[in-house]
Coordinates of C-alpha atoms and ligand atoms in Angstrom, one line a residue:
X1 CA -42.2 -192.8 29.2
X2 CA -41.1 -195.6 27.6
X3 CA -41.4 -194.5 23.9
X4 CA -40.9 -197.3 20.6
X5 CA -40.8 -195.5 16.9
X6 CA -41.5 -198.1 14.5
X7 CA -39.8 -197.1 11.1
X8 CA -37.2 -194.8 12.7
X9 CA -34.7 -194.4 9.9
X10 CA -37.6 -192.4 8.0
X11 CA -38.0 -188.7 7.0
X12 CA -40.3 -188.4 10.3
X13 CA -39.3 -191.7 12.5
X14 CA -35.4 -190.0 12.8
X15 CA -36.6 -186.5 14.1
X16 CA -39.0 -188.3 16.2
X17 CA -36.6 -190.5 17.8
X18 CA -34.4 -187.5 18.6
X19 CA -37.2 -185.3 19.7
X20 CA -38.5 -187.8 22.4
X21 CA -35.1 -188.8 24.0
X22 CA -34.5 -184.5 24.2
X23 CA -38.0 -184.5 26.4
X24 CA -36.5 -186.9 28.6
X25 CA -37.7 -190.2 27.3
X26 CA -36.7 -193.7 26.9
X27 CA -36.5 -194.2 23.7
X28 CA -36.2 -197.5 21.4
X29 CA -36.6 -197.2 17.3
X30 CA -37.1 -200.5 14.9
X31 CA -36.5 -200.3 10.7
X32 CA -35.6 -202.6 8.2
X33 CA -34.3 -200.2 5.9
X34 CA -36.5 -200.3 3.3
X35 CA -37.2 -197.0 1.9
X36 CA -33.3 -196.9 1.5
X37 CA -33.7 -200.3 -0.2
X38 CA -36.4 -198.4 -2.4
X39 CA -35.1 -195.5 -2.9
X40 CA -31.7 -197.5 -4.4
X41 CA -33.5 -199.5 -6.9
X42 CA -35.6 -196.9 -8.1
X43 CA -33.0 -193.8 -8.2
X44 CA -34.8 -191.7 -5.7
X45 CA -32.0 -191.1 -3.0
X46 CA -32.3 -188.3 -0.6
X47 CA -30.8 -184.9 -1.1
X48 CA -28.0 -185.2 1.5
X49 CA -26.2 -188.4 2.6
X50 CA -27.5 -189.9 5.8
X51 CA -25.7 -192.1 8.0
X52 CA -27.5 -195.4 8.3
X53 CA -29.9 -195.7 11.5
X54 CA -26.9 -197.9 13.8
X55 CA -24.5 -195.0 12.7
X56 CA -26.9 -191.6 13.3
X57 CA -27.8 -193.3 16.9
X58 CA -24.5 -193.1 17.8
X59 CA -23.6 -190.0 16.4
X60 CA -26.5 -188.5 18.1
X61 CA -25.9 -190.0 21.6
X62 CA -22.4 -188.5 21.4
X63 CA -23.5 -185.2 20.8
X64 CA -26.4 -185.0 23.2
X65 CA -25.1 -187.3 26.0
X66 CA -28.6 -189.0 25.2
X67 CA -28.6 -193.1 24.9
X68 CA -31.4 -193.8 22.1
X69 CA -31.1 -197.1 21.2
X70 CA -32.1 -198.9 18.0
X71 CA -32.6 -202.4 16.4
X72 CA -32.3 -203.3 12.7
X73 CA -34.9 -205.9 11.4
X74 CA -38.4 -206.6 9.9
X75 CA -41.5 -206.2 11.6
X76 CA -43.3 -208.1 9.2
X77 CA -41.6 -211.1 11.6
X78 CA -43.7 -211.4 14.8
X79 CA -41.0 -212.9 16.1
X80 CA -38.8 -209.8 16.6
X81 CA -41.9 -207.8 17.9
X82 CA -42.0 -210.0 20.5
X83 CA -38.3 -209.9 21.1
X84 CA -38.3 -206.1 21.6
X85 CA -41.8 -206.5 23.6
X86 CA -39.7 -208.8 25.9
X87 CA -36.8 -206.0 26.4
X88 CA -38.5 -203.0 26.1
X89 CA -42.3 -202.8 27.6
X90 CA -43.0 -199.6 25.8
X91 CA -45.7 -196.7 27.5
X92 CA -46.7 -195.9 23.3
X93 CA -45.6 -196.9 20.0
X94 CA -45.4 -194.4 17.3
X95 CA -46.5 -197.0 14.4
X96 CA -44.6 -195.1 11.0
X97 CA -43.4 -198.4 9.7
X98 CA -45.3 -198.3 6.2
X99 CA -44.3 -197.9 3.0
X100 CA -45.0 -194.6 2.2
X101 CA -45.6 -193.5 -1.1
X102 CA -48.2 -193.5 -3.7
X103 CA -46.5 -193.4 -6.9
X104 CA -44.5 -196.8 -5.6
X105 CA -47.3 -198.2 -4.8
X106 CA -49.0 -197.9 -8.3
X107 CA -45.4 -198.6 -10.5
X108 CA -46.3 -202.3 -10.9
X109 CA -47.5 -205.6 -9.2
X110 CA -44.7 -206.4 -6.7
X111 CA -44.5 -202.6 -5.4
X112 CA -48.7 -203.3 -5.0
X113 CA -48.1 -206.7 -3.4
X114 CA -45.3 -205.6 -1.1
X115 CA -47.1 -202.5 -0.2
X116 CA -50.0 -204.0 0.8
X117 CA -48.5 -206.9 2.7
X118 CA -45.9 -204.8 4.6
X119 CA -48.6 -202.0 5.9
X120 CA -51.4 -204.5 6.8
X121 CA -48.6 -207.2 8.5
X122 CA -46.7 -204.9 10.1
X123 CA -50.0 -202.5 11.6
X124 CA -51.1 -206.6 12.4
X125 CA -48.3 -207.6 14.2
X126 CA -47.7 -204.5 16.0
X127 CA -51.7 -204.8 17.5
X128 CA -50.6 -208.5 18.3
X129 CA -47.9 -207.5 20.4
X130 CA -49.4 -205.2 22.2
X131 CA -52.6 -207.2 23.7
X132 CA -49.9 -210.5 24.5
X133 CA -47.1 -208.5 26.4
X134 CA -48.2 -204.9 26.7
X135 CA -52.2 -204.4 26.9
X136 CA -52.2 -200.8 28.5
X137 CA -49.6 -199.3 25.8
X138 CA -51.0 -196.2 23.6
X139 CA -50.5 -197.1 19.8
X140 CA -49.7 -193.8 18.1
X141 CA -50.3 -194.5 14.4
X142 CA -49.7 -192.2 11.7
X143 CA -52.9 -192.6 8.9
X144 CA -52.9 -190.2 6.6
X145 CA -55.1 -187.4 5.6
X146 CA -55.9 -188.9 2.1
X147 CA -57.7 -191.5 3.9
X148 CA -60.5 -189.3 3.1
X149 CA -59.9 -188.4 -0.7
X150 CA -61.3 -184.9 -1.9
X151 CA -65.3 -185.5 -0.6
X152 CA -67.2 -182.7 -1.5
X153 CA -69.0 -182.4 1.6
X154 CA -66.5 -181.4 5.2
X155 CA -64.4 -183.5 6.5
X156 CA -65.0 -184.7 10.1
X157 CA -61.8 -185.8 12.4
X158 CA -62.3 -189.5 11.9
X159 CA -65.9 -189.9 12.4
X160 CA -69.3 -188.9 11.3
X161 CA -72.5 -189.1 13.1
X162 CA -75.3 -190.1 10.1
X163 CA -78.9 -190.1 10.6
X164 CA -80.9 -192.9 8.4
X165 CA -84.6 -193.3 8.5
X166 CA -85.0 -191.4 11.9
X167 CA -82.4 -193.2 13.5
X168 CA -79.0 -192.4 14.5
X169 CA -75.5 -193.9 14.4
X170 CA -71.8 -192.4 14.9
X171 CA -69.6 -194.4 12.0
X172 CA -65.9 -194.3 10.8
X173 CA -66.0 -191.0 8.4
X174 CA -66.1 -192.6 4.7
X175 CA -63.1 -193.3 3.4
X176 CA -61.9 -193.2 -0.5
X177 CA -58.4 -192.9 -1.2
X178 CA -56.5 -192.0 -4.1
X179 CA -53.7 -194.5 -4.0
X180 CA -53.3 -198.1 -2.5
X181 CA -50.6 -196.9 -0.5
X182 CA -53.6 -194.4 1.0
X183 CA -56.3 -197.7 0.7
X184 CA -53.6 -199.6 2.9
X185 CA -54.1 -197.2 5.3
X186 CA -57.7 -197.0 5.4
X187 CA -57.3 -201.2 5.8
X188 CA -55.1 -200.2 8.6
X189 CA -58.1 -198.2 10.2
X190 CA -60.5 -200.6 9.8
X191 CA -58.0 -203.2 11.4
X192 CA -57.8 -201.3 14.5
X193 CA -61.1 -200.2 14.8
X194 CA -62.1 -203.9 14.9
X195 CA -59.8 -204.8 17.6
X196 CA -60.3 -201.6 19.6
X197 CA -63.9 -202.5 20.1
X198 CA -63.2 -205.7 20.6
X199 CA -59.9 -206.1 23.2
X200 CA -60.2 -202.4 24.6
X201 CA -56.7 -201.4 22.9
X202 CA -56.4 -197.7 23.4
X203 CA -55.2 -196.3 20.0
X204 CA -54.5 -192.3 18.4
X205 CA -55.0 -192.5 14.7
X206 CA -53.2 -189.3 13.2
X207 CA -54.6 -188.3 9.7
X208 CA -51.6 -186.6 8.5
X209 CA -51.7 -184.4 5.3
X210 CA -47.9 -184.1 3.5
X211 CA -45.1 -182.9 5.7
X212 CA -42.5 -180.3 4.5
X213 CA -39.2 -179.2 5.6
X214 CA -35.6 -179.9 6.3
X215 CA -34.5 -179.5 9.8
X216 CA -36.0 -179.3 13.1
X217 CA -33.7 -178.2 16.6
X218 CA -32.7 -181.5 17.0
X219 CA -31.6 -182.4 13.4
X220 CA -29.8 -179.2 13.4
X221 CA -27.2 -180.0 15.7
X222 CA -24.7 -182.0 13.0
X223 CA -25.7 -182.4 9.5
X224 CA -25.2 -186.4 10.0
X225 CA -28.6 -186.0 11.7
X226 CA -30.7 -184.2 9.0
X227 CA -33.9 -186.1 8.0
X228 CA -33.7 -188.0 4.5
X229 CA -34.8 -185.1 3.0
X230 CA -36.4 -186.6 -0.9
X231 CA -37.0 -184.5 -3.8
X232 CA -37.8 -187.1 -6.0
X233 CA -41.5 -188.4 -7.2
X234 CA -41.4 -191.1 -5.5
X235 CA -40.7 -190.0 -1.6
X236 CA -40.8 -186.7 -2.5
X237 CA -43.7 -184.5 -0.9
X238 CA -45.1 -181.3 -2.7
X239 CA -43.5 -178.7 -1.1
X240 CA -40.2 -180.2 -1.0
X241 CA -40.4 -181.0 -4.3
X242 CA -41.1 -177.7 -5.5
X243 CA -37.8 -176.5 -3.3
X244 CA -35.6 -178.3 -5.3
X245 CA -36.9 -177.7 -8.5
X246 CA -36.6 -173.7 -7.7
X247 CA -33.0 -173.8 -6.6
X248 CA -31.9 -176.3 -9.5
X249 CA -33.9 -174.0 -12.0
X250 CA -36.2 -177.0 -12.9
X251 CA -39.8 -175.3 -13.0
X252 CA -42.3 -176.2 -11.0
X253 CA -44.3 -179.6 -12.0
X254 CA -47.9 -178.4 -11.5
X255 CA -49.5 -181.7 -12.0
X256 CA -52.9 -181.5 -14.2
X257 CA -54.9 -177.9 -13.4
X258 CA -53.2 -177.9 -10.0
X259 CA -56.0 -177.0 -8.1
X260 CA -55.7 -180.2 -5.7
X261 CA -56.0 -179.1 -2.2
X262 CA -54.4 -180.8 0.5
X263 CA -53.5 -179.8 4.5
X264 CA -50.1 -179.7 5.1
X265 CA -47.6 -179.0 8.3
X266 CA -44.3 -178.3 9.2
X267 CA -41.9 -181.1 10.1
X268 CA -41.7 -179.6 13.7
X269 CA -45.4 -179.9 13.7
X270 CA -45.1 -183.6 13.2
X271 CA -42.7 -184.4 16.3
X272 CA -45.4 -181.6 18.1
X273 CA -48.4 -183.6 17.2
X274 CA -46.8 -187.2 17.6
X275 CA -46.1 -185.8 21.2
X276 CA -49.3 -184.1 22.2
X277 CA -51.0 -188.0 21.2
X278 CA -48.4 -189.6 23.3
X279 CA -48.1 -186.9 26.2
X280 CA -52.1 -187.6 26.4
X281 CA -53.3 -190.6 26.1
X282 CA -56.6 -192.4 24.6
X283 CA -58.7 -194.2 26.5
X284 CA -58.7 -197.7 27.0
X285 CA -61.4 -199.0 24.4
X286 CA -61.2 -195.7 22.5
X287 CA -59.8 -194.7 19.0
X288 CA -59.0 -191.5 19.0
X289 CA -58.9 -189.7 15.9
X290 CA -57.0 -186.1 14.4
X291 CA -56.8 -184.7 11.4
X292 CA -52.8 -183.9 11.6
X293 CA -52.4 -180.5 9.0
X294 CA -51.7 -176.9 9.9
X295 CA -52.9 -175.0 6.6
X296 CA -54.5 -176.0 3.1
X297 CA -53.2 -174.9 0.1
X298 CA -53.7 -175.8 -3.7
X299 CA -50.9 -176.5 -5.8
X300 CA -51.1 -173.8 -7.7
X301 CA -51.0 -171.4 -4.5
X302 CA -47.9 -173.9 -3.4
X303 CA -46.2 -172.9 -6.9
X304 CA -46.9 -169.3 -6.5
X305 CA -45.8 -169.2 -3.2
X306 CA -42.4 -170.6 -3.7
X307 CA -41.7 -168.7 -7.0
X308 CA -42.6 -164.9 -5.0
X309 CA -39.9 -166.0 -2.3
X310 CA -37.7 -168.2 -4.7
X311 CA -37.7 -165.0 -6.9
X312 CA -36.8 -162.6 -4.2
X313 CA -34.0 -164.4 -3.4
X314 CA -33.0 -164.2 -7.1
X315 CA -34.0 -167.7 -8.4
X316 CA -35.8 -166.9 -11.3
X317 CA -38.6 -169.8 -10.6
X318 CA -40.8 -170.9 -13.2
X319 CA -44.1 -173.1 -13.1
X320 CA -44.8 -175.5 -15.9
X321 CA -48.1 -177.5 -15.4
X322 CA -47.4 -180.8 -16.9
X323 CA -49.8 -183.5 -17.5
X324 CA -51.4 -185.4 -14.2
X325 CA -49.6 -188.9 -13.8
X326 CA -52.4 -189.2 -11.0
X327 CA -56.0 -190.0 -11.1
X328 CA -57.0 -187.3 -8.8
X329 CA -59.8 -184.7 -8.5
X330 CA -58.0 -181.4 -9.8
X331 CA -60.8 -178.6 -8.6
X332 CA -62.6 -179.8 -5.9
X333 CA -64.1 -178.9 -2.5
X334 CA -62.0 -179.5 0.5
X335 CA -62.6 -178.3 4.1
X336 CA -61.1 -180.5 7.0
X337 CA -62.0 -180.4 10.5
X338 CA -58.7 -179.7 12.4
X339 CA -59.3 -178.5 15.8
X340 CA -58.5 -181.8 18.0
X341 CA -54.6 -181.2 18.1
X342 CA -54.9 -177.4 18.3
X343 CA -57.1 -178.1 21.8
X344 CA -54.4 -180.3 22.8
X345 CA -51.8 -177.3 22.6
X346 CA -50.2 -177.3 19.1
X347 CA -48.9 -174.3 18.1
X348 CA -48.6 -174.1 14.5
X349 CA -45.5 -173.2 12.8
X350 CA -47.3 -171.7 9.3
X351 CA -45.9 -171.8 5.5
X352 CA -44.6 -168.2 5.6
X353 CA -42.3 -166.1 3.4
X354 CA -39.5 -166.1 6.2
X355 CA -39.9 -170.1 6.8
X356 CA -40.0 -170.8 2.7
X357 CA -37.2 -168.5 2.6
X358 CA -34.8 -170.4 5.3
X359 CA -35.8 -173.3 3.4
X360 CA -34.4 -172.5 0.6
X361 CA -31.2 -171.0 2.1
X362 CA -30.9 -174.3 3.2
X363 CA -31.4 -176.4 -0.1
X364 CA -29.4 -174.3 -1.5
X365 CA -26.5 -175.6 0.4
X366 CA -27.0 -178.9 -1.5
X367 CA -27.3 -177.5 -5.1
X368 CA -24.5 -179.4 -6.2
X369 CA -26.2 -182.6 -5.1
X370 CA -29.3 -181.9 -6.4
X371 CA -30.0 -185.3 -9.5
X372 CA -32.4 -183.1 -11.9
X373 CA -33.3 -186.9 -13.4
X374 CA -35.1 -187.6 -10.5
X375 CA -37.9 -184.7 -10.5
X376 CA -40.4 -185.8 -13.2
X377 CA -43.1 -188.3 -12.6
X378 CA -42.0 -191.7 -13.6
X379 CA -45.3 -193.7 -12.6
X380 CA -48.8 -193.1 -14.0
X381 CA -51.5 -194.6 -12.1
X382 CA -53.9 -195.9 -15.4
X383 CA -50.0 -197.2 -16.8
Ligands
USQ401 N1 -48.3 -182.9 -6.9 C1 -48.0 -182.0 -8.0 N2 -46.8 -181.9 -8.4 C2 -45.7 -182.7 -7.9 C3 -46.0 -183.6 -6.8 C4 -47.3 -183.7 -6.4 O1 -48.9 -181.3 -8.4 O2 -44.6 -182.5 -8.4 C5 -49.7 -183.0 -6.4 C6 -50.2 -184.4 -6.3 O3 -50.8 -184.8 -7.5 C7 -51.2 -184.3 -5.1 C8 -50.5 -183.3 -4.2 O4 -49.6 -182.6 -5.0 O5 -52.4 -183.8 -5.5 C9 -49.8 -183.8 -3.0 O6 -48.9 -184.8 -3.4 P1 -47.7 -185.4 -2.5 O7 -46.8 -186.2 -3.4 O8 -47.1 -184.2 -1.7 O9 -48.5 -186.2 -1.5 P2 -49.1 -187.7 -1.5 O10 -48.7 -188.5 -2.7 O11 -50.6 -187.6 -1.2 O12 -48.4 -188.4 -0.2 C10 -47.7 -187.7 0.8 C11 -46.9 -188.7 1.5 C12 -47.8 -189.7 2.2 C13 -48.8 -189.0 3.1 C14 -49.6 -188.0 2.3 C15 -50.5 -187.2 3.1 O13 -45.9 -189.3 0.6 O14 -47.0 -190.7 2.9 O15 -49.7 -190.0 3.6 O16 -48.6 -187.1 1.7 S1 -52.0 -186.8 2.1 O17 -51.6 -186.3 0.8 O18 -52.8 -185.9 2.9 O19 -52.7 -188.1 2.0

C-alpha cells in the first residue's frame, strides 16, 4: 500500500512511519514541527535528543535499506495537501497531525485558539483532499479515548443504539471530554461523520487511551530513531511520566485522589492497531469505530505498580498525591467496550512487571538527562 502518516515527527507518527515501510509499504510522512516548536517555548523537551524528521528519514533508510520519504510543511495550507495528493495517491492516511495535549490546550487563549484551529483545519483539509484527488483512500484517524469522559454507564466502541418512546435509533455514543484538546477531537468526529454520510468517505476512527513506552523493534535499531519520548506535563503521558519520576527519585505525582481510570496500551500496540485499521479496510460510506486500549488501570494502581518494580530494582519510589490541576472525575465508573481490534488480530503486549522493568532499565540510561523542573503541573484548568 501506499501509506501517508500525517504528523510523522511525533511520539507515534515516527514508529509508525518506520513500522509500515518494514511491512513492505510505500511510505510518505508530512509535519510541521510543531510539538518541537511547543515543546521549545514551554521547556518540555523530550528525554533523549532526536534528530529532526529530514535527518531520522535518512538515518533510517541507511540502516534498513528502506526509502521512506518525508515533506516538511503545514497542513493547515490546502495547498500542500494537494501537492502531496498530486505525487503521492495514498491507499490510507494515518491522520496524527493534532496538537496533542491537554494541559497546552488549557494554558491560555492562543494555545486554545491554535489548538482548535490546527485540529479542526488540518482533519478539514485532509477530508478535502481526499474526495478531490483520492475518493477510495481509507482515512485512519487517531481520536482518542477521552472522547468519551468518565460516563457512568459502559462505554460502547463509538456508537450506541438508544430506544426513545418505542422507537429506535443507532447514534454517535455521547461524547463529553475533559479538555479542549479532547473536545477538538470530538469536533473532529462530528466532522467526519457528516461527510461520511454524505460523500461515502470510508473512515477508521481509533479512540485511543494514553500510550506508554520507549522503543519498539524498529526504533531499537540506533538510538537516532527512538520516539520523542516526553516526561514532562505537557506531552508527557501517565506512565511515562511516572518512569521518570522513579529513576530521578522525584515521587510520583498522583494527581487529586488518583482514582481516574483510563485504558491504556503499549507503543507496539499503537503501530499493531494503526495496521490492523489499515491492513482492513472500512467500507465505503462507513465510519468505523475502536476503542484503541489494552488494559485499565487507576492512577493509583499505575503508582503502585511502578514503585513494586521501581523498588525491586532498588529505586526507592515514593508516591506523593498532589493537588489535581485537572477538572476531572477522580472515583468514577469506567468500563470500555474493546473487542473490535482484538477480532481483527491484536495481540496485546500487557503492563507487566518484566515490561515495566525493561522500561526502566531503559530510562535509566538517560538519568543524566532527566530536567526534574519539568515534572510538576504547570497549567490548571479553572487558572
Ligand atoms: N495524571 C496524574 N498524574 C500525572 C499525570 C496525569 O494523576 O502526573 C492523571 C490525569 O489527571 C489523568 C490521567 O492521569 O486522569 C491520564 O493523564 P495523561 O496525561 O496520561 O493523559 P491525557 O491528558 O488524557 O492525554 C493523553 C495524550 C492524549 C491522548 C489521551 C488519551 O496526551 O493525546 O488523547 O492520553 S485519553 O486519556 O484516553 O483521552
Amino acid at each position: 500500500m501506499k501509506i501517508l502518516v500525517l504528523g510523522a515527527d511525533g511520539y507515534l507518527g515516527w514508529p509508525t512511519m518506520m513500522h509500515f515501510a518494514k511491512k513492505g509499504h510505500q511510505v510518505l510522512g508530512v509535519d510541521d514541527y510543531s510539538r518541537r516548536q511547543i515543546a521549545m517555548q514551554t521547556s518540555s523537551e523530550a528525554l533523549m535528543p532526536n534528530p529532526n524528521l529530514e535527518e531520522r528519514v535518512k538515518i533510517f533508510n541507511e540502516i534498513s535499506g528502506h526509502n521512506i520519504a518525508c515533506r516538511v510543511g503545514d497542513l493547515k495550507d490546502f495547498r500542500l495537501f494537494e501537492s502531496v495528493f498530486s505525487t503521492f495517491s495514498p491507499d490510507a492516511v494515518i491522520h496524527y497531525a493534532e496538537q496533542p495535549s491537554a494541559p497546552y490546550s488549557l494554558k491560555g487563549y492562543e494555545e486554545a485558539h491554535y489548538t482548535l484551529k490546527n485540529n479542526l483545519e488540518v482533519t478539514h483539509n485532509l477530508i478535502w483532499a481526499v474526495m478531490k484527488f483520492a475518493p477510495k483512500c481509507h482515512i485512519v484517524k487517531l481520536g482518542t479515548m477521552g472522547e468519551y469522559g468518565t460516563p457512568n454507564i459502559d462505554i460502547e466502541e463509538g456508537w450506541l443504539d438508544i430506544e426513545h418512546k418505542g422507537r429506535k435509533h443507532k447514534f454517535l455514543y455521547p461524547r463529553q471530554a475533559g479538555s479542549l484538546y479532547h473536545t477538538t477531537k470530538v469536533l473532529d468526529t462530528d466532522l467526519i461523520w457528516f461527510y461520511v454520510r454524505t460523500f461515502n468517505l470510508r473512515v477508521t476512527d481509533l479512540m485511543q487511551g494514553p500510550v506508554y513506552g520507549l522503543s519498539t523493534p524498529e526504533t531499537d535499531l540506533d538510538q537516532r530513531l527512538l520516539p520523542n519520548f516526553h516526561y514532562d506535563d505537557i506531552f508527557g503521558t501517565l506512565v511515562n511520566r511516572f518512569l521518570v519520576q522513579a529513576v530521578a527519585k522525584v515521587p510520583l505525582t498522583v494527581y487529586g485522589k488518583g482514582g481516574q481510570i483510563r485504558g491504556y496500551l503499549n507503543l507496539n500496540d499503537t503501530l499493531q492497531c494503526v495496521d490492523l485499521a489499515a491492513s482492513n479496510p472500512a467500507e465505503e460510506g462507513e465510519l468505523r469505530i475502536f476503542n484503541q486500549l489494552t488494559e485499565t488501570f487507576s492512577v493509583n494502581e499505575l503508582a503502585e505498580k511502578v514503585k513494586k518494580v521501581g523498588d525491586q530494582m532498588g529505586l526507592g519510589v515514593d508516591i506523593k498525591p498532589i493537588e489535581n490541576p485537572r477538572k476531572e472525575a477522580e472515583d468514577h465508573y469506567y468500563n470500555p467496550a474493546h473487542t473490535g481490534l482484538l477480532d481483527l488480530g491484536l495481540e496485546p503486549h500487557y503492563l507487566t512487571d518484566d515490561v515495566l522493568a525493561s522500561m526502566l532499565e531503559q530510562v535509566l540510561n538517560y538519568k543524566e538527562a532527566i530536567d526534574a523542573s519539568k515534572i510538576m503541573p504547570r497549567v490548571k484548568w479553572n487558572n
